[in-house]
Coordinates of C-alpha atoms and ligand atoms in Angstrom, one line a residue:
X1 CA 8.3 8.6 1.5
X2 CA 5.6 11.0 0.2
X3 CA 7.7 12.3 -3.2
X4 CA 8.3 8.3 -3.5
X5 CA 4.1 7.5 -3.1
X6 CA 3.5 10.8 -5.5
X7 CA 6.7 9.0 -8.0
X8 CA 4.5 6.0 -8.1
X9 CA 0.8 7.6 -8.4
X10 CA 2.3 9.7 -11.4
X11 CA 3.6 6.6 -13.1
X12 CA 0.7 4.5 -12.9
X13 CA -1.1 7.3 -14.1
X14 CA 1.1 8.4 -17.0
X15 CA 0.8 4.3 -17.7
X16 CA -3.1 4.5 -18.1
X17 CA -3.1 7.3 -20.4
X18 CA -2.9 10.9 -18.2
X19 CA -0.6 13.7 -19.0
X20 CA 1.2 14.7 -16.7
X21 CA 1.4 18.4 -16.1
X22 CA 3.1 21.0 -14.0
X23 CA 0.6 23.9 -14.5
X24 CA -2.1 23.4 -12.0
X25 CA -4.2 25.7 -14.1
X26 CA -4.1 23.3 -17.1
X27 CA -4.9 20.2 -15.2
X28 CA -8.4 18.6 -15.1
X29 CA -7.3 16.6 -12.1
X30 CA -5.3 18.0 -9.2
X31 CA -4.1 15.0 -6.2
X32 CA -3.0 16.4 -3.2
X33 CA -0.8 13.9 -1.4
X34 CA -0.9 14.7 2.3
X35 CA 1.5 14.6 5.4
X36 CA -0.4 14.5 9.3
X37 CA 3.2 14.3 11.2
X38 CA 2.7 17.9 12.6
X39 CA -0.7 19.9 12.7
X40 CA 1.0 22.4 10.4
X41 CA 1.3 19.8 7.4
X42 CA -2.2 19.0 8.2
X43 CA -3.4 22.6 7.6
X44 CA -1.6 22.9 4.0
X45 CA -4.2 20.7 2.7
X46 CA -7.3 22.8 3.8
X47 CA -5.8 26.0 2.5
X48 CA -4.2 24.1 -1.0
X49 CA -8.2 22.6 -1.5
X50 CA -9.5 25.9 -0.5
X51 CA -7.6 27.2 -3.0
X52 CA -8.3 24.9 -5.6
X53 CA -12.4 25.2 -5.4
X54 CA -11.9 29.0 -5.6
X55 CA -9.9 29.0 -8.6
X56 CA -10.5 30.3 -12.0
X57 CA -11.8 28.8 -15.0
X58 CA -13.2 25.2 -15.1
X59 CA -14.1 22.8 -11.8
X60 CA -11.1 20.8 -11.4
X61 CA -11.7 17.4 -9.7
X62 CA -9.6 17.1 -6.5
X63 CA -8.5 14.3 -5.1
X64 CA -6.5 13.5 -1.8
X65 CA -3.8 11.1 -0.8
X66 CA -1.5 10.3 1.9
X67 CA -1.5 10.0 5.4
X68 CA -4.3 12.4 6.1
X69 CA -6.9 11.3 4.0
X70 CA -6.1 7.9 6.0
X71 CA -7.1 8.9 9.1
X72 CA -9.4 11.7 8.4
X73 CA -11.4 9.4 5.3
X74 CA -14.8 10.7 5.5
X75 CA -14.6 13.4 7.5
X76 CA -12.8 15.3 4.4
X77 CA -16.3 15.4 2.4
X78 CA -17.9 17.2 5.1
X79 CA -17.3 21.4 5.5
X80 CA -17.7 20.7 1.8
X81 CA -14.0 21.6 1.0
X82 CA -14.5 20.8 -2.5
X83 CA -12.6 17.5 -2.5
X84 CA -14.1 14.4 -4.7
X85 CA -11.9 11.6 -3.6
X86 CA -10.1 9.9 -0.8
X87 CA -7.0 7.4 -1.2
X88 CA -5.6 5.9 1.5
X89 CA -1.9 5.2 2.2
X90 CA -2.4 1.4 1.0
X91 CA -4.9 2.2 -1.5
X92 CA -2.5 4.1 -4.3
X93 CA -2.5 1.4 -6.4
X94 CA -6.0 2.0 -7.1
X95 CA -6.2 5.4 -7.9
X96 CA -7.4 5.2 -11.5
X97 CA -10.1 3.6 -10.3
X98 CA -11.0 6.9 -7.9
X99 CA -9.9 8.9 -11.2
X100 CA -12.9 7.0 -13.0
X101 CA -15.4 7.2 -10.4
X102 CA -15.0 10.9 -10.2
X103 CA -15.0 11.5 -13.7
X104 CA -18.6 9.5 -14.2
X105 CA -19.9 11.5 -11.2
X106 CA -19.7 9.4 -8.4
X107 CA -19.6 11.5 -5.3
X108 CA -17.6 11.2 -2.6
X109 CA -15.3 8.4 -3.5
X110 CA -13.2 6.9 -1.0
X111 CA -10.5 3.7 -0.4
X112 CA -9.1 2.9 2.7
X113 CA -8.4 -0.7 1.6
X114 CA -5.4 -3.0 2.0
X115 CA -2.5 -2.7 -0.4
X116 CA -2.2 -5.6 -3.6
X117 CA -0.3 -8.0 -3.8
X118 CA 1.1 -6.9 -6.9
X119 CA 1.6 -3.4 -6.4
X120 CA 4.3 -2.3 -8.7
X121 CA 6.6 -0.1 -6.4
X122 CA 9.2 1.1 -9.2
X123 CA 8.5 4.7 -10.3
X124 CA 8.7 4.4 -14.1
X125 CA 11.7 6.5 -15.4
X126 CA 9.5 9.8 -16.8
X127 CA 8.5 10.4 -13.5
X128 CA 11.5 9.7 -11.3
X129 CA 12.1 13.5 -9.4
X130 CA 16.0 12.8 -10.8
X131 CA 17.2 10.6 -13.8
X132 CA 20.2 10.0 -11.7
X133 CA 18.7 9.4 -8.2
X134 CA 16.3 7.2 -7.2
X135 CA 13.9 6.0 -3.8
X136 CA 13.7 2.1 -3.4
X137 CA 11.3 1.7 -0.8
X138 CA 12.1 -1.8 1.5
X139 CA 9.5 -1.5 4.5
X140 CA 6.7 0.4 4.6
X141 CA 5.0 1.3 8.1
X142 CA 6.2 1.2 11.5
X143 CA 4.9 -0.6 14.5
X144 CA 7.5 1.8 17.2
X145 CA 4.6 3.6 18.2
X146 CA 6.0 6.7 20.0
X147 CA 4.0 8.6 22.0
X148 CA 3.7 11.4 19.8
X149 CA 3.9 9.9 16.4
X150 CA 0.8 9.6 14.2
X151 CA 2.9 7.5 11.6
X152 CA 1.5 3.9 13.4
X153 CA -1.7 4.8 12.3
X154 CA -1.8 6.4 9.2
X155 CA 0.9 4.1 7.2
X156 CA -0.1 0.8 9.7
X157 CA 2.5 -1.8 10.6
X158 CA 5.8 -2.7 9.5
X159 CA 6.0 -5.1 6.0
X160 CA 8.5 -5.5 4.5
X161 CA 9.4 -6.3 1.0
X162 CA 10.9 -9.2 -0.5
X163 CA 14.5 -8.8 -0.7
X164 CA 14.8 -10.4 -4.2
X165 CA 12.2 -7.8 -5.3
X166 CA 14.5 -4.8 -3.9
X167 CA 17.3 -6.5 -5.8
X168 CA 15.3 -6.6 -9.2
X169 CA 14.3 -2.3 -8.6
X170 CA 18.0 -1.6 -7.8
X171 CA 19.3 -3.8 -10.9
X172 CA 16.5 -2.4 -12.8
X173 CA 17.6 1.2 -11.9
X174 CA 21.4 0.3 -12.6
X175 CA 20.4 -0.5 -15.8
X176 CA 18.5 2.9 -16.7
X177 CA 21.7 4.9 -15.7
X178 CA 20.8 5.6 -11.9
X179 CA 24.1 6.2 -10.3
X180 CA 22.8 6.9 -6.5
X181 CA 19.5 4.5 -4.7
X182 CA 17.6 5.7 -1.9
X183 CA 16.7 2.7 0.4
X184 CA 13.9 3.9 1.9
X185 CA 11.1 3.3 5.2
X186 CA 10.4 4.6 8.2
X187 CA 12.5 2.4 10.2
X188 CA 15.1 0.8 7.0
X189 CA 17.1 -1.1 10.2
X190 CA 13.7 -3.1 11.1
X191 CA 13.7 -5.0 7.8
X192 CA 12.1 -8.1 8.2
X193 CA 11.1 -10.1 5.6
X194 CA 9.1 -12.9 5.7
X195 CA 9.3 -14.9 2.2
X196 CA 11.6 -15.6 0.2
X197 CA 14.5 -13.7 1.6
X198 CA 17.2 -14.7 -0.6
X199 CA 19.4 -13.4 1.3
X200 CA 21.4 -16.6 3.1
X201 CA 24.5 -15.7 1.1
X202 CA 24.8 -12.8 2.9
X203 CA 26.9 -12.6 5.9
X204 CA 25.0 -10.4 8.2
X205 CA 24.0 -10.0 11.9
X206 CA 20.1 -8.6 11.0
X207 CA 18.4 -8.7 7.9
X208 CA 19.0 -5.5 7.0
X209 CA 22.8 -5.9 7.3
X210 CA 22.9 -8.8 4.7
X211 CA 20.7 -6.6 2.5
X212 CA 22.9 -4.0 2.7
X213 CA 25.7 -6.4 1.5
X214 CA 23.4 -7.8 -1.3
X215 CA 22.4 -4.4 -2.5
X216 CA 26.5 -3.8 -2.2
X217 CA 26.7 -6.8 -4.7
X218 CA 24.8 -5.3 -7.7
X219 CA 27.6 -2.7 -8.3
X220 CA 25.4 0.2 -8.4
X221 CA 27.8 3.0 -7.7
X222 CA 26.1 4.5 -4.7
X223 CA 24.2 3.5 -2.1
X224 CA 22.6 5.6 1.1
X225 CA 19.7 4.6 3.6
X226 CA 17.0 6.3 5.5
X227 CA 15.8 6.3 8.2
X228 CA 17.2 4.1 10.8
X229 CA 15.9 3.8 14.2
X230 CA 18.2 3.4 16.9
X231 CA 17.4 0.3 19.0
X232 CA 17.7 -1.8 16.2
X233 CA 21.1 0.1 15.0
X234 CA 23.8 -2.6 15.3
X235 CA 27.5 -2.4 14.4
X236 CA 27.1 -5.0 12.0
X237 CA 25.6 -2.0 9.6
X238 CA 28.9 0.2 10.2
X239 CA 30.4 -2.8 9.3
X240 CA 28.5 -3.0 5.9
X241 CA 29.4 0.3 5.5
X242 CA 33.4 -0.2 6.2
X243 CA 33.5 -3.5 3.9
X244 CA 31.7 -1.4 0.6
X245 CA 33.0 1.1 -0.7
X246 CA 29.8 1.6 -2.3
X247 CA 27.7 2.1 0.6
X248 CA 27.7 5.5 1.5
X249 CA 29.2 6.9 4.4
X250 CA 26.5 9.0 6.1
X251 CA 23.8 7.9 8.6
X252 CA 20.8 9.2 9.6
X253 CA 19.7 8.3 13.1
X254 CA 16.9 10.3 14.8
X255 CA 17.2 10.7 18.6
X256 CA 14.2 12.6 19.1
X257 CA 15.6 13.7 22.9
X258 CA 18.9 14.4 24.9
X259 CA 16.6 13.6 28.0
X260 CA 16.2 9.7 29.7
X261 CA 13.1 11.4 31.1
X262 CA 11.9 12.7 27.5
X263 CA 12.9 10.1 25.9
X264 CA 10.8 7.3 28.1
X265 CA 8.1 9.6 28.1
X266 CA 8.4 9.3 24.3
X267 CA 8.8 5.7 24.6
X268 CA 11.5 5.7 22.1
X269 CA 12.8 2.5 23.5
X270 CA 16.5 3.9 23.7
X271 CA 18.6 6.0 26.4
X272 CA 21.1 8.9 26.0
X273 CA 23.7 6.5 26.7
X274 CA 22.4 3.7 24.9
X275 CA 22.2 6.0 21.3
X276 CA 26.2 7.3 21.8
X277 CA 27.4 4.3 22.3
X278 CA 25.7 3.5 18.3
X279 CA 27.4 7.1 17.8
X280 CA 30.8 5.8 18.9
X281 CA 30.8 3.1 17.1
X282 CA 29.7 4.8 13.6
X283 CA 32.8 7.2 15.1
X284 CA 35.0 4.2 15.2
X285 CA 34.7 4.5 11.3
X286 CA 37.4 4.8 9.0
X287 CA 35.2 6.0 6.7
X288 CA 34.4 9.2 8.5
X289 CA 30.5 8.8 8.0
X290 CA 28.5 11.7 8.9
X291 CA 25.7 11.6 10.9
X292 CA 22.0 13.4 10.9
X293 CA 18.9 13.0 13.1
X294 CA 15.7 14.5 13.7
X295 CA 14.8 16.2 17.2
X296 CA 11.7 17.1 19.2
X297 CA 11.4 20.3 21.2
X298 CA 9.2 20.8 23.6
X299 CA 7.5 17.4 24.3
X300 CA 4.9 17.8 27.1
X301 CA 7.1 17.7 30.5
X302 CA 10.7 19.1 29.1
X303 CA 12.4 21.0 31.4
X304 CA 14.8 23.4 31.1
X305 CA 17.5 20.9 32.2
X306 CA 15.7 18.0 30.2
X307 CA 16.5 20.6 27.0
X308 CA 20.0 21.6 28.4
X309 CA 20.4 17.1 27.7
X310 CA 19.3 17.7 24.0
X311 CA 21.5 20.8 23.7
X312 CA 24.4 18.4 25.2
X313 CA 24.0 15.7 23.1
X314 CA 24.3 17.5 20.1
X315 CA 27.6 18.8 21.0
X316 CA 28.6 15.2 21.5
X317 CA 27.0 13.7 18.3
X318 CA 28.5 17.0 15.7
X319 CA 25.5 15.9 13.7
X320 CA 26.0 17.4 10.0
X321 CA 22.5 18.3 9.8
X322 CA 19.6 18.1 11.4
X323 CA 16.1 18.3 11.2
X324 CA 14.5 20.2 14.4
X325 CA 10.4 19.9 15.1
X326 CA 8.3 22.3 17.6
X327 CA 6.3 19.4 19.5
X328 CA 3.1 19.5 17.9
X329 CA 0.2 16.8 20.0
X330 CA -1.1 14.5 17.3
X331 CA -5.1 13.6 18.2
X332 CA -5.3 9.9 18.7
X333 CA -1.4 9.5 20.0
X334 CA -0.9 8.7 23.6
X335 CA 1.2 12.1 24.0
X336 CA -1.6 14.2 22.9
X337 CA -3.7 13.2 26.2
X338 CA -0.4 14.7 28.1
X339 CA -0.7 18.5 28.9
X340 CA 1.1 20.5 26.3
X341 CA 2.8 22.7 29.5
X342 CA 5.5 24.2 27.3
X343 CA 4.5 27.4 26.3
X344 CA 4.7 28.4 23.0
X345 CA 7.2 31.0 23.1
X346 CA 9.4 28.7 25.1
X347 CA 9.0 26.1 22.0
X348 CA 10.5 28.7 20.1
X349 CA 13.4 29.6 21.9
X350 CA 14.5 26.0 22.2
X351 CA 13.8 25.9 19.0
X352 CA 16.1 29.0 18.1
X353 CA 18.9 27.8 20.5
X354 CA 19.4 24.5 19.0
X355 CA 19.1 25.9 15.5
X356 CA 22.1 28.1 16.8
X357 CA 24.1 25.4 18.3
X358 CA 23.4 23.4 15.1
X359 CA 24.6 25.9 12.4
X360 CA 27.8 26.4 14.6
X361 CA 28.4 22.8 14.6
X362 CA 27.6 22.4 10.9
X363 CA 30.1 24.9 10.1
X364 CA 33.2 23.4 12.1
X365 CA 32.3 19.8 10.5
X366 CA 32.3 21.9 7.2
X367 CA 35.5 23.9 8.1
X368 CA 37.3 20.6 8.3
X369 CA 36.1 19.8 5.1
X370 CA 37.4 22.6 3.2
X371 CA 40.0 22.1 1.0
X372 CA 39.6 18.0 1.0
X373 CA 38.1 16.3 -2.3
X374 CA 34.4 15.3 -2.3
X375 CA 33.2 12.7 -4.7
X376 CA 29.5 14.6 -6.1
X377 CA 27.2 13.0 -8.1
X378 CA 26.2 16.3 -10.4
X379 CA 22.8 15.7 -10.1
X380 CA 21.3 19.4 -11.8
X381 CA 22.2 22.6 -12.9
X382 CA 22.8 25.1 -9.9
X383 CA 20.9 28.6 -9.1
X384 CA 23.8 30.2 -10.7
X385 CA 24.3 29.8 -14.8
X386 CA 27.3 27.7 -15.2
X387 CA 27.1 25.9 -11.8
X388 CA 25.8 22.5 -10.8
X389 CA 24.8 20.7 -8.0
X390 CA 24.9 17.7 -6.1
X391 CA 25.4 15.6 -3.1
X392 CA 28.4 14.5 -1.4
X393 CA 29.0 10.5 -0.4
X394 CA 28.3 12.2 3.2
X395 CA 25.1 13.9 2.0
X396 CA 26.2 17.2 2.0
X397 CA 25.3 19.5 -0.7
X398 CA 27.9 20.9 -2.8
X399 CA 27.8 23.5 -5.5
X400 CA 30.3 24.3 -8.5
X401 CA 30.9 25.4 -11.5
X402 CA 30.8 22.5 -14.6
X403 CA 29.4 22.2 -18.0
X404 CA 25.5 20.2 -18.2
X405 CA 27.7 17.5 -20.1
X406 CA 29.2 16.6 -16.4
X407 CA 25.6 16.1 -15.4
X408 CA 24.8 12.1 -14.4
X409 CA 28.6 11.7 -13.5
X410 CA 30.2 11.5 -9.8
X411 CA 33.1 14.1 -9.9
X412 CA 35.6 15.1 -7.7
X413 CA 35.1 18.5 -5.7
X414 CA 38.1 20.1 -3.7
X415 CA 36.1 22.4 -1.1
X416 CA 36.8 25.8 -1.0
X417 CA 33.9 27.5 0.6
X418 CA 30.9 26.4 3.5
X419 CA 27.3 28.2 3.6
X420 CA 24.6 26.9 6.1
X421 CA 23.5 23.8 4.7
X422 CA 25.7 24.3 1.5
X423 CA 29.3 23.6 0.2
X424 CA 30.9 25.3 -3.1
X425 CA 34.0 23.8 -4.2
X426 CA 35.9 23.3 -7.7
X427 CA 35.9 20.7 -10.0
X428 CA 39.0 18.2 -10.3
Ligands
LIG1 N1 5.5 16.8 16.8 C1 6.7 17.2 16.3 N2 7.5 16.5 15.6 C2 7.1 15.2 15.2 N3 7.7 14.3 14.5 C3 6.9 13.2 14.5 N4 5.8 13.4 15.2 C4 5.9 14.7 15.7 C5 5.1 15.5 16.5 N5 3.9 15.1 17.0 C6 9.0 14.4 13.9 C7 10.0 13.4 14.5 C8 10.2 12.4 13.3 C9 10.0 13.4 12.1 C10 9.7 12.7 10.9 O1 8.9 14.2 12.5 O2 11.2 14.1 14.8 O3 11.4 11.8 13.3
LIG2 FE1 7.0 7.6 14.3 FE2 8.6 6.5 16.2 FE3 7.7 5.1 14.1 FE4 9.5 7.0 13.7 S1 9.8 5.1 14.9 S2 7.7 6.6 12.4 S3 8.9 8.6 15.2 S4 6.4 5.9 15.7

């Protein structure tokens, strides 16, 4: 969500006139776009400004974006930490505006306002992070509120947008050679529109199911989707998946917990059973989708036996990939008025333990990989000369060796070799 906001602010402001540059020493301007999920994210932008008003040569103004100059708004002015404006989450569409205000001197700039009603959310092509791939957000927000998540309150509630609209971007994107979209929110499976939906042709038990089958319709050659949430998974999306060939066959479906206790404590709204029976039926696939999630340890109260569950579960689930979080208390979330008993060091041997049990499971879903064919969009050269890179259908990452004039097209790979996280294969 964050490299699609920074897509946006860089087009609108390559649209007004600004360069655009990658040297921070040669900018006027620097925006830091910000991330409050975890206190360590929050950090990075106090050392990064730090950083910035100590530099060399002359006073850059700095601006901040993103989820923590949302909830921290004027509070980021004070400690005088060298920052000139705030944007909130809504408010991107307005940053020339901060730009301006900060250039004629105006201290202490700051927008928390509402999003506009014509907010262009289409990255313009120069500043896409791949010709080839692209984000199309559909729901912004989240109104879940977890116990430990800080998203509720820094991105607000749940809108969605128009499905027409998301049909124009992904045509639009078709057009400009984009092989692979990105449908993108914090919950994708709670797509709810509220006008013009546009999408009664569709066959489709949710909303998002029938906009899965309309964004099947345009033809664009791939499709993926992230992240769902699991209570409002239903097998009506595998079914998307199974009827298109073009939707991709990977989902990612954070469980958060392998604990009933943890995960009501969490209020995530779903049981261990409850989430793999959704893994069985994405198992019940023909199109042998892989699956990913995201999991807490850690959270205030986990046992020993609570982790044991989590440990469990992932054995049952053979997630691909996974991303794994130290519980970190968010000020302002309910959870962060719970007593943080788990000790540190017992964090990070949860931690370390399910990283274990993760690689080992990675590497038997790769093992049965090798020496199959994977379809791979060659998205950019490789860290090796000669080699390029891309992403599987199953969102795997595969490396091998082809000329740059392979690059933009969907090849096919027969595997040969797995490294954590990584494939390497040869080209067809
Ligand atoms: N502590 C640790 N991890 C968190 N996440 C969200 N909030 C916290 C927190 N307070 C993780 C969740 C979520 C991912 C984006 O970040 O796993 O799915
Ligand atoms: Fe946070 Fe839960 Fe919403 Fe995900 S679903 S963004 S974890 S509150």
């Amino acid at each position: 969500m964050n490299v699609s906001d920074s897509e946006r602010v860089a087009s609108q402001l390559e649209q007004l006139g600004y360069a655009i540059t990658d040297s921070e020493e040669s900018a006027d301007i620097v925006l830091l776009n910000t991330c409050s999920v975890r206190e360590k994210a929050e950090q990075k932008l106090y050392t990064r400004a730090g950083q910035l008003k100590h530099s060399d040569g002359p006073k850059k103004i700095v601006g901040v974006m993103g989820c923590v100059a949302q909830l921290e708004g004027e509070s980021l002015f004070k400690k005088d930490r060298g920052i000139d404006f705030v944007i909130g989450t809504k408010a991107v569409g307005r940053v020339g505006d901060a730009i301006v205000a900060a250039v004629d001197g105006e201290k202490r700039f700051m927008d928390l306002g509402e999003r506009e009603e014509d907010y262009d959310w289409l990255p313009i092509k120069s500043q896409r992070h791949s010709p080839y791939v692209a984000f199309v957000p559909i729901i912004e927000g989240c109104n879940k509120f977890c116990t430990y998540c800080i998203v509720p309150f820094s991105r607000g509630r749940e809108k969605s947008l128009p499905a027409s609209e998301v049909i124009r971007h992904v045509l639009e994107l078709r057009r400009e050679g984009v092989k692979e979209i990105h449908l993108i929110g914090q919950n994708v499976n709670s797509y709810r529109p509220t006008t013009d939906s546009g999408l009664e042709k569709f066959k489709g038990k949710s909303q998002f199911a029938r906009l899965l089958r309309a964004v099947a319709a345009t033809g664009i050659e791939r499709i993926k989707f992230t992240t769902s949430f699991p209570r409002d998974y239903n097998s009506d999306i595998t079914d998307a998946i199974n009827e298109n060939e073009n939707l991709c066959n990977w989902v990612h479906l954070p469980v958060q917990s392998g604990s009933d206790d943890v995960l009501k404590a969490m209020k995530r709204g779903h049981t261990v059973e409850s989430y793999k029976k959704k893994i069985d039926d994405i198992r019940s696939s023909p199109r042998n989708i892989s699956l990913s999630t995201d999991m807490i340890v850690g959270f205030p109260g986990e046992t020993e036996k609570d982790f044991q569950g989590t440990c469990d579960l992932f054995e049952y689930c053979g997630y691909e990939s996974a991303y794994l979080f130290k519980y970190s208390p968010r000020p302002g979330t309910p959870a962060a008025e719970m007593e943080d008993d788990v000790l540190p060091q017992e964090k990070k041997m949860r931690f370390l333990e399910l990283e274990k049990i993760q690689r080992r499971i990675q590497q038997e879903s790769f093992a049965r990989k090798t020496g199959t064919l994977l379809q791979v969009l060659a998205e950019r050269k490789g860290a090796r000369d000669g080699q390029l890179t891309g992403h599987s259908t199953c969102q795997a990452v595969v490396n091998f060796e082809a000329g740059i004039e392979k690059l933009g097209s969907i090849v096919d790979v027969k595997i040969t070799e797995a490294k954590t996280n990584t494939l390497f294969g040869e080209i067809q």
